Amino acid sequence: MTAPHQAPLLRRMSLAAAAPVSAALLALVFSSIILIISGSNPLTAWGDMLSYGSRLETIVDALNRATPLYLSGIAGAIAFRMNLFNIGVEGQYILAAFMGAYVGGQINLPAPLHVATIMLTAMIVGALWAALAGLLKVTRGVDVVIATIMLNFLAISGLVAFMLPRLQEESDSLTTATKAIPSSGQMPNLNGVVELVTREIIRGRELTGMFAVAIAVGIIYHLFVNRTRLGYDLRASGINPEAARASGVPPKRMIMLSMALSGAVAGLVGMPEILSDSHKYDDAFIQKLGFAGIAVALLGRLSPWGIAAAALLFGFLDASGVILDANDQASREVVVIMQGVILLAAVIAYQVVTRYRARQEAADATAALLNEAEATS
Amino acid sequence: MTATMEKTTAAPSGLLNTWRNLRTPVRWMLYAFFAIFVLTIVQGLPFDDTERLTAGATASAMLRRAVPIMLAGLGGLVSERAGVVNIGLDGMMVLGTWFGAYGALEFGPWGGIVLGLIGGAIGGLIHAVATVSFGVDHIISGVAINIVSLPVARYLSDQIFTGYTGGSISQSPSVDATSKFSIPLLAGGFGGPDLLAEINDWDIPVLSNIADFSHGLFADVTWFTGLAYALVPAITWMLWRTRFGLRLRSCGEHPTAADSLGIDVYFYKYAAVMMSGGLAGVGGAYIAIEQSNIYKEGQVVGRGFIGLATVIFGNWRPAGTALGAALFGYIDALKLIDIEGSAIHAFLLVIVLCLSGVVVWAVTRKSKVDAVLAGVMATAFLTWYVLSDSIPSPFVKVAPYVIVLLVLVFASQRLRMPKADGLPWRKGDH
């Protein structure tokens, strides 16, 4: 993509950085104001967050938090690339995690196979549930946003709520949960890998093995979208389905495919919790990751690196924000508000920069044309 | 105008013509009577033998349960009519619950309604700034607002409600609802006669059921509830009978054309989105003030999203949206009233009947796929109805979502949304 009249490198780079940086600054200012209103000193609060956040254990927390956010972001991005707003990652990952945990508790296989079976089950369930929305779209013309919202309710309040008490392990425990996955179906942590370069990780923190899976998914996403024929077709169909159809890309098949792929990745979102943390699905299973993933995907502009940066930022804010509650300075809510403000400010800033860039390019082109005209005359 | 056109083209059937010439409210009333007639038959069958489908208690619970969804739906409708999709309704409702409870606590229930309106409208303003002024994708901005609203409400509670006795970071002290009234003559309001209760006592099949159900709708209604339902005709009137409404809708159909006629598109879009947020906020306030008498974290539980679904269910029209909300409210009410679960079971047969209706309709239109699809589904529901005697509660809970999906499956191609709905628009770009 080299335009004939390209702006100098420095200006392009500063323009690219302008949006995220100004969004972060705006969020910082806004949340500082909130902190001041609530009677605490923002400087000490940020200082506390930084010093607590730079501890190895907090960084592990942040990475653990960022892992499902990243997967959820990628899941959303695959559909968004096709202009399909898959709001249903929420329902897809919860249904998938439930089925994965249930299957994992029932079977007994050698270690790598057991883990793989659980992950595969979850991915298939997620893909099927998402493909259902795709099917409604291509066969009946049902709007994807509304269909996935309905399917979210159906999955969480309907299917999972119905099956959980019926498939739960008979025991005297007070919570309803699926049978715990035996140790062969648990994913090893990555503490050993991290400790190669750092000191020993203490306080019982474990870096989830899904972190490595998330990195792999990111790389595959990058290669798929940017380096394969199918990924190109997908993007083309998303930008202009009619034009893509004219060049032999069937839009309906593309819709089904991107929904299924999106759902398959969504199936992995609950895996850190299932494979590395609680090893079962229970009433307290983590929710809202689907919506957070949408935020991360949009903040990262659907690029694998951008989503990674956004997921790490949100993960870091979540992990280090804990200190605000502990120090009784301000409440943790400030951090979540901050995430929301970053998101809103960033999408607005992206838009402003895009418009500015378009205007600049138009002006540059006009100037260049005028120069040429003068030179020839 | 459409009426005269239909008269010339319609089949010369006298009855059909009479039906078409009836005034809309009268037609809707006859539809409702017919619906209650069907419900009365269905619930009387030996499979279930209940009276809850048409009970007054069901009706009054439905009336209350439907309000927040309906207000959110009307909010979504106004916004989409001006071309802005508002998926942030849910977040604006959350703001409405907090501000509503706070207002009710400080200034009484009516103060709560006003503050809820303002709280939601602030959410709408943010959405308008992002989508209208900056051209951000409507879904993105809405999702962001949903994400921000929860911690904002929690933060505000931490700042303010913790200072009250009985308040905490996740809830407010209890608040009072608005006072109640009954419709005079029909339901014994203002010391007058109570005709509907009288007719109910006669025990005439169907007629007494209609009276019982209507009595539930007209007796002991709070003023806030009454106000909410008055908004349906008010918004219809505003959108289709005023200059303001015509211009607002033109911004949703063809903003560039509207702009070329000198209409300030930005102004109308801002107005619509803020109104939308305000309506959602009032819906939130209703949840806090009337339904729970308290603000509690997470009490909206996705009603904003449901409201959005009712907009599409109702084909972007206020009455249809209200009907969709009533459907959600009705099933919600059955869940509350129907302890042994037989009424909900009987409702399965209603679904079967509706699907059979779709089969007939599809056959007359010679659309084979629709007919087969609806036929298969009707058979499946009928089998379920015959083979079971109650429905597990999670399935009851999601029944409205299934129904909305079914409606979309059969009607999506016939729905017509505003032409420029969801598209960012910028003056001078087109």
CSV table of C-alpha atoms in Angstrom, one decimal, chain B residues 4 31 62 67 109 121 148 155 163 202 209 219 256 290 298 302 322-323 337 356 363 369 371 388 402 405 417 425:
chain,number,residue,atom,x,y,z
B,4,THR,CA,-58.4,4.9,0.2
B,31,TYR,CA,-57.1,-8.6,18.3
B,62,MET,CA,-47.4,-8.2,32.9
B,67,VAL,CA,-42.6,-1.1,31.3
B,109,PRO,CA,-40.4,9.2,43.2
B,121,ALA,CA,-29.8,11.4,28.5
B,148,VAL,CA,-18.5,2.2,31.3
B,155,TYR,CA,-18.4,4.5,41.8
B,163,GLY,CA,-23.3,7.8,53.3
B,202,TRP,CA,-70.9,-13.4,36.4
B,209,ASN,CA,-62.0,-14.0,31.4
B,219,ALA,CA,-57.0,-1.5,38.6
B,256,THR,CA,-28.3,13.8,2.6
B,290,GLU,CA,-41.4,0.8,41.0
B,298,GLY,CA,-26.9,-5.5,38.2
B,302,GLY,CA,-29.9,-7.1,29.9
B,322,ALA,CA,-44.9,-2.1,23.0
B,323,LEU,CA,-46.5,-5.4,21.9
B,337,ILE,CA,-47.8,-16.1,39.1
B,356,SER,CA,-49.7,-23.3,12.6
B,363,VAL,CA,-49.2,-21.8,2.1
B,369,VAL,CA,-39.7,-23.2,2.8
B,371,ALA,CA,-44.4,-23.6,5.4
B,388,SER,CA,-44.6,-33.3,29.1
B,402,VAL,CA,-36.9,-18.0,21.5
B,405,LEU,CA,-35.9,-15.4,17.2
B,417,MET,CA,-35.8,-0.6,9.0
B,425,TRP,CA,-23.2,10.4,8.2
